[in-house]
Coordinates of C-alpha atoms in Angstrom, one line a residue:
M28 CA -179.8 3.6 -39.5
T29 CA -177.1 4.8 -40.9
G30 CA -174.4 4.7 -38.7
V31 CA -173.1 2.9 -35.6
E32 CA -171.4 4.7 -32.1
R33 CA -168.5 3.1 -31.8
I34 CA -166.5 2.6 -28.5
S35 CA -164.0 0.0 -27.9
K36 CA -161.6 -0.3 -24.9
A37 CA -158.7 -2.6 -23.4
L38 CA -160.9 -6.1 -22.3
E39 CA -159.0 -7.8 -18.8
W40 CA -159.0 -11.5 -18.9
G41 CA -161.3 -12.9 -16.6
K42 CA -164.4 -10.7 -16.8
H43 CA -167.5 -10.2 -18.7
Y44 CA -169.1 -7.5 -20.6
Y45 CA -172.9 -6.5 -21.3
W46 CA -173.7 -3.7 -23.6
N47 CA -176.4 -1.6 -24.7
V48 CA -176.4 0.5 -28.6
R49 CA -178.0 3.4 -29.8
F50 CA -178.2 4.4 -34.1
R51 CA -178.4 7.1 -35.3
D52 CA -181.0 8.1 -38.5
S53 CA -180.5 9.4 -41.7
G54 CA -181.0 12.8 -40.2
G55 CA -178.1 12.8 -37.7
D56 CA -180.2 12.0 -34.7
W57 CA -179.2 9.6 -32.2
G58 CA -182.4 7.3 -31.3
L59 CA -182.3 6.4 -27.2
W60 CA -180.3 2.9 -25.7
S61 CA -181.5 -0.2 -26.0
A62 CA -182.8 -1.3 -22.4
M63 CA -180.6 -3.7 -20.4
P64 CA -182.1 -6.9 -20.5
P65 CA -182.4 -8.4 -16.6
Y66 CA -179.2 -10.8 -15.7
A67 CA -180.4 -13.6 -16.9
E68 CA -181.7 -12.9 -20.3
R69 CA -178.4 -11.3 -20.7
Q70 CA -175.1 -12.4 -23.3
D71 CA -171.6 -13.2 -21.5
F72 CA -169.0 -12.5 -23.7
Y73 CA -167.3 -14.9 -23.1
T74 CA -167.2 -17.8 -21.0
L75 CA -164.0 -18.8 -19.5
A76 CA -162.8 -22.8 -20.1
P77 CA -161.6 -24.1 -16.3
S78 CA -158.5 -25.0 -16.2
L79 CA -157.2 -28.1 -12.8
V80 CA -153.6 -28.5 -12.6
V81 CA -151.7 -30.8 -9.9
S82 CA -148.2 -30.6 -9.2
P83 CA -145.9 -32.7 -8.3
D84 CA -148.7 -35.9 -9.0
D85 CA -145.7 -38.2 -7.3
I86 CA -145.3 -38.0 -3.8
I87 CA -143.7 -40.2 -1.0
L88 CA -144.3 -40.4 2.7
G89 CA -142.4 -42.1 5.0
Y90 CA -143.0 -45.4 6.6
G91 CA -144.1 -44.4 10.3
Q92 CA -147.7 -43.0 11.0
G93 CA -147.8 -39.2 11.1
S94 CA -145.5 -38.8 7.8
S95 CA -146.8 -36.4 5.6
S96 CA -146.1 -34.2 2.0
G97 CA -148.4 -32.4 -0.2
F98 CA -149.1 -31.3 -3.4
D99 CA -150.5 -27.9 -5.6
I100 CA -153.5 -27.3 -7.0
S101 CA -153.7 -24.6 -10.0
S102 CA -157.0 -24.3 -10.5
N103 CA -159.9 -21.2 -11.2
T104 CA -163.0 -23.3 -10.9
T105 CA -164.2 -24.8 -7.6
W106 CA -163.1 -28.8 -7.1
S107 CA -163.0 -32.0 -4.4
I108 CA -160.4 -34.7 -3.6
S109 CA -160.8 -37.9 -2.5
D110 CA -158.5 -41.5 -2.5
D111 CA -159.1 -45.5 -2.1
A112 CA -156.8 -46.1 0.9
D113 CA -157.9 -46.0 4.6
W114 CA -153.7 -45.5 5.8
L115 CA -153.9 -42.1 4.9
T116 CA -155.9 -38.7 4.8
V117 CA -156.2 -35.4 2.4
A118 CA -157.0 -32.2 3.9
P119 CA -158.3 -30.1 2.7
T120 CA -161.3 -32.5 0.3
S121 CA -162.6 -29.4 -1.5
G122 CA -162.1 -25.6 -1.9
A123 CA -161.4 -23.8 -4.8
N124 CA -159.1 -22.2 -7.7
N125 CA -155.2 -22.3 -5.7
A126 CA -154.3 -24.2 -2.8
T127 CA -152.0 -26.9 -0.9
I128 CA -152.8 -30.7 -0.5
T129 CA -151.4 -32.1 2.9
I130 CA -151.5 -35.8 2.7
T131 CA -150.7 -37.6 5.6
A132 CA -150.1 -41.5 6.6
N133 CA -153.0 -42.2 9.3
S134 CA -150.5 -45.9 10.5
E135 CA -147.0 -47.2 10.6
N136 CA -146.8 -49.3 7.0
P137 CA -146.5 -52.8 7.9
S138 CA -144.9 -54.6 5.4
A139 CA -140.8 -54.5 6.2
V140 CA -140.5 -55.5 2.2
D141 CA -143.4 -53.8 0.0
A142 CA -143.7 -50.8 0.1
R143 CA -148.1 -49.2 -0.2
T144 CA -149.9 -47.2 -2.8
A145 CA -153.2 -44.6 -3.0
T146 CA -154.4 -43.2 -5.4
V147 CA -155.8 -39.3 -4.7
T148 CA -158.1 -38.1 -7.2
V149 CA -158.4 -34.3 -7.5
S150 CA -162.0 -33.2 -9.9
C151 CA -163.4 -30.8 -10.9
A152 CA -166.1 -29.7 -13.3
G153 CA -165.3 -30.0 -17.6
V154 CA -162.0 -30.7 -16.5
D155 CA -160.4 -34.5 -16.8
P156 CA -159.9 -35.9 -13.3
Q157 CA -156.1 -35.7 -12.1
L158 CA -154.5 -38.1 -10.1
V159 CA -151.7 -38.3 -7.3
T160 CA -150.0 -41.3 -7.0
V161 CA -149.0 -41.6 -2.5
N162 CA -146.2 -44.5 -1.9
Q163 CA -145.8 -45.4 1.7
E164 CA -142.1 -46.5 2.1
P165 CA -141.0 -49.6 4.2
V166 CA -140.6 -50.4 7.3
P167 CA -137.2 -50.8 7.8
A168 CA -136.3 -54.6 8.1
H169 CA -135.1 -56.3 11.9
L170 CA -134.2 -60.0 12.6
S171 CA -132.6 -61.6 15.8
V172 CA -132.8 -65.2 16.9
A173 CA -132.0 -66.4 20.6
P174 CA -130.6 -68.2 21.8
V175 CA -128.1 -68.4 19.2
S176 CA -126.5 -71.6 20.3
I177 CA -128.2 -74.6 21.5
A178 CA -126.9 -78.8 22.3
L179 CA -128.5 -81.8 22.3
R180 CA -128.2 -85.0 23.5
Y181 CA -126.3 -88.0 22.0
S182 CA -129.1 -89.5 20.7
S183 CA -131.5 -89.4 17.6
G184 CA -134.0 -87.6 18.2
S185 CA -132.9 -85.3 20.5
T186 CA -134.1 -82.1 19.8
G187 CA -133.7 -77.9 20.9
N188 CA -135.4 -75.4 20.4
F189 CA -134.7 -70.7 19.4
D190 CA -136.7 -68.8 18.5
I191 CA -137.0 -65.7 15.6
S192 CA -138.3 -61.9 16.7
A193 CA -138.9 -60.3 12.8
N194 CA -140.8 -58.3 10.3
T195 CA -139.8 -59.6 7.0
T196 CA -139.8 -62.7 5.5
W197 CA -136.6 -64.5 6.5
S198 CA -135.3 -68.3 5.5
I199 CA -133.2 -70.8 7.2
S200 CA -130.5 -73.4 6.1
D201 CA -127.7 -75.5 7.3
D202 CA -124.4 -77.3 7.1
A203 CA -125.0 -80.4 8.6
D204 CA -126.3 -83.4 7.3
W205 CA -127.0 -85.4 11.1
L206 CA -130.1 -82.6 11.6
T207 CA -133.1 -81.9 10.5
V208 CA -135.3 -77.7 10.8
A209 CA -138.1 -76.7 10.7
P210 CA -139.9 -74.7 9.6
T211 CA -137.1 -73.2 7.0
S212 CA -139.2 -70.5 6.3
G213 CA -141.3 -67.9 7.2
E214 CA -142.3 -64.8 7.5
H215 CA -142.0 -62.4 11.5
N216 CA -141.6 -63.9 14.8
A217 CA -141.4 -67.6 15.4
T218 CA -140.1 -70.7 16.9
V219 CA -137.6 -73.8 15.0
T220 CA -136.9 -77.1 15.8
I221 CA -134.0 -78.4 15.2
T222 CA -133.7 -81.9 15.9
A223 CA -130.7 -84.6 15.6
S224 CA -131.7 -87.6 13.3
S225 CA -129.0 -89.8 13.8
K226 CA -126.7 -90.2 16.8
N227 CA -123.3 -89.4 17.5
P228 CA -121.3 -91.9 16.7
S229 CA -118.7 -90.5 18.6
A230 CA -117.6 -90.6 22.7
V231 CA -115.1 -88.4 22.6
D232 CA -115.8 -85.7 20.5
V233 CA -118.8 -83.5 20.1
R234 CA -120.5 -82.2 16.8
S235 CA -121.2 -79.0 15.2
A236 CA -123.2 -77.4 12.5
T237 CA -124.3 -74.2 12.0
V238 CA -128.2 -73.5 11.0
T239 CA -128.0 -69.7 9.0
V240 CA -131.5 -67.4 8.9
T241 CA -131.5 -65.1 5.9
G242 CA -134.2 -62.7 5.9
T243 CA -134.9 -59.7 2.8
G244 CA -133.1 -56.6 3.9
V245 CA -131.3 -57.5 6.9
D246 CA -127.9 -59.6 8.0
P247 CA -127.8 -62.7 8.1
Q248 CA -128.1 -64.5 11.9
L249 CA -126.2 -68.1 13.3
V250 CA -127.1 -70.0 15.8
T251 CA -124.5 -73.1 16.2
V252 CA -126.0 -76.4 17.3
I253 CA -123.7 -79.1 19.2
Q254 CA -124.6 -82.8 20.4
E255 CA -122.9 -83.8 22.2
P256 CA -120.4 -87.8 22.3
V257 CA -122.2 -91.3 23.2
P258 CA -121.7 -91.9 27.0
A259 CA -118.0 -93.3 27.3
T260 CA -118.1 -97.4 28.3
I261 CA -115.5 -100.7 28.4
T262 CA -116.9 -103.6 28.4
V263 CA -113.6 -106.5 29.6
I264 CA -114.3 -110.4 28.5
P265 CA -114.3 -112.2 30.5
E266 CA -114.9 -110.6 34.2
N267 CA -112.9 -113.9 35.6
I268 CA -109.6 -114.6 34.7
T269 CA -108.3 -118.0 36.6
I270 CA -104.3 -117.9 36.6
G271 CA -102.3 -121.0 38.0
Y272 CA -100.2 -122.3 41.5
S273 CA -97.5 -122.7 39.5

C-alpha cells in the first residue's frame, strides 16, 4: 500500500457516520472498496451524550384544588417522572426530548398554617435525576366566635358557652380572676365553657370581663362576659316594736 484516498466533509452534530476504504498499490492501481459490514457490526463515529435539565426547579401552587403550574424539560433522550405525594398529578409522566410538564393540585391544602411540600423526580439513563420541589400554599385562615356576649348567673359555678369556628390554631385569654375558661387552646372548631369561680359580691352592679380568642393569621375575636348581681335583700330587726301609750 502506497497511498490512501482522503475524503473530508463537514460533520453534523447529532448524526452518525460510517465509511468504506480502498487502497492503491505501488503500481498506482486502486483496489476494491471494503464491504460495508452489517449494521450491528458498524462502529459509531461518535455517540451523543445524554442530557437532562429542568427549569424552574421550585414551583408554588395556590391553596385550592385544581391550582396548577409547570416546568420545562430540556433533553435529548427519553425520560420518566415520579413524585412522592398523593395530592398532586403530573402530566405527562414520560416522554423524549424537550417538553413542558404540568403539575396540578388534586385537593385543597387542609392547613391554614403550613404549606405542604412534594418532590417531583425526572429520571433518564446516564444522567443524574433532576428534582423539582412543589409547595402548595396554606388555605386562608378564618376564625369566628358566637355568641359574642354571655350572661352568667350571680352564683359561683354558673356557666355559659360560646362556639369557635376556625380552620387554624387558637388560644384564649381573659382579664378577670373570677372566671375560668376551658379549653384555653385548640385547633379548628370547638365549644368553650366559661365558669364563674365566685359569686358576684354586689347586689347592685353586674361585673364584666373580656375573653379574647387569638388565632394564627386572623384578627382576635372578643367575647364579653357579664355576671348578674346577687338578688337584693333587706332585713329588719326586730320585726315587732311595742310603743307605750303616753
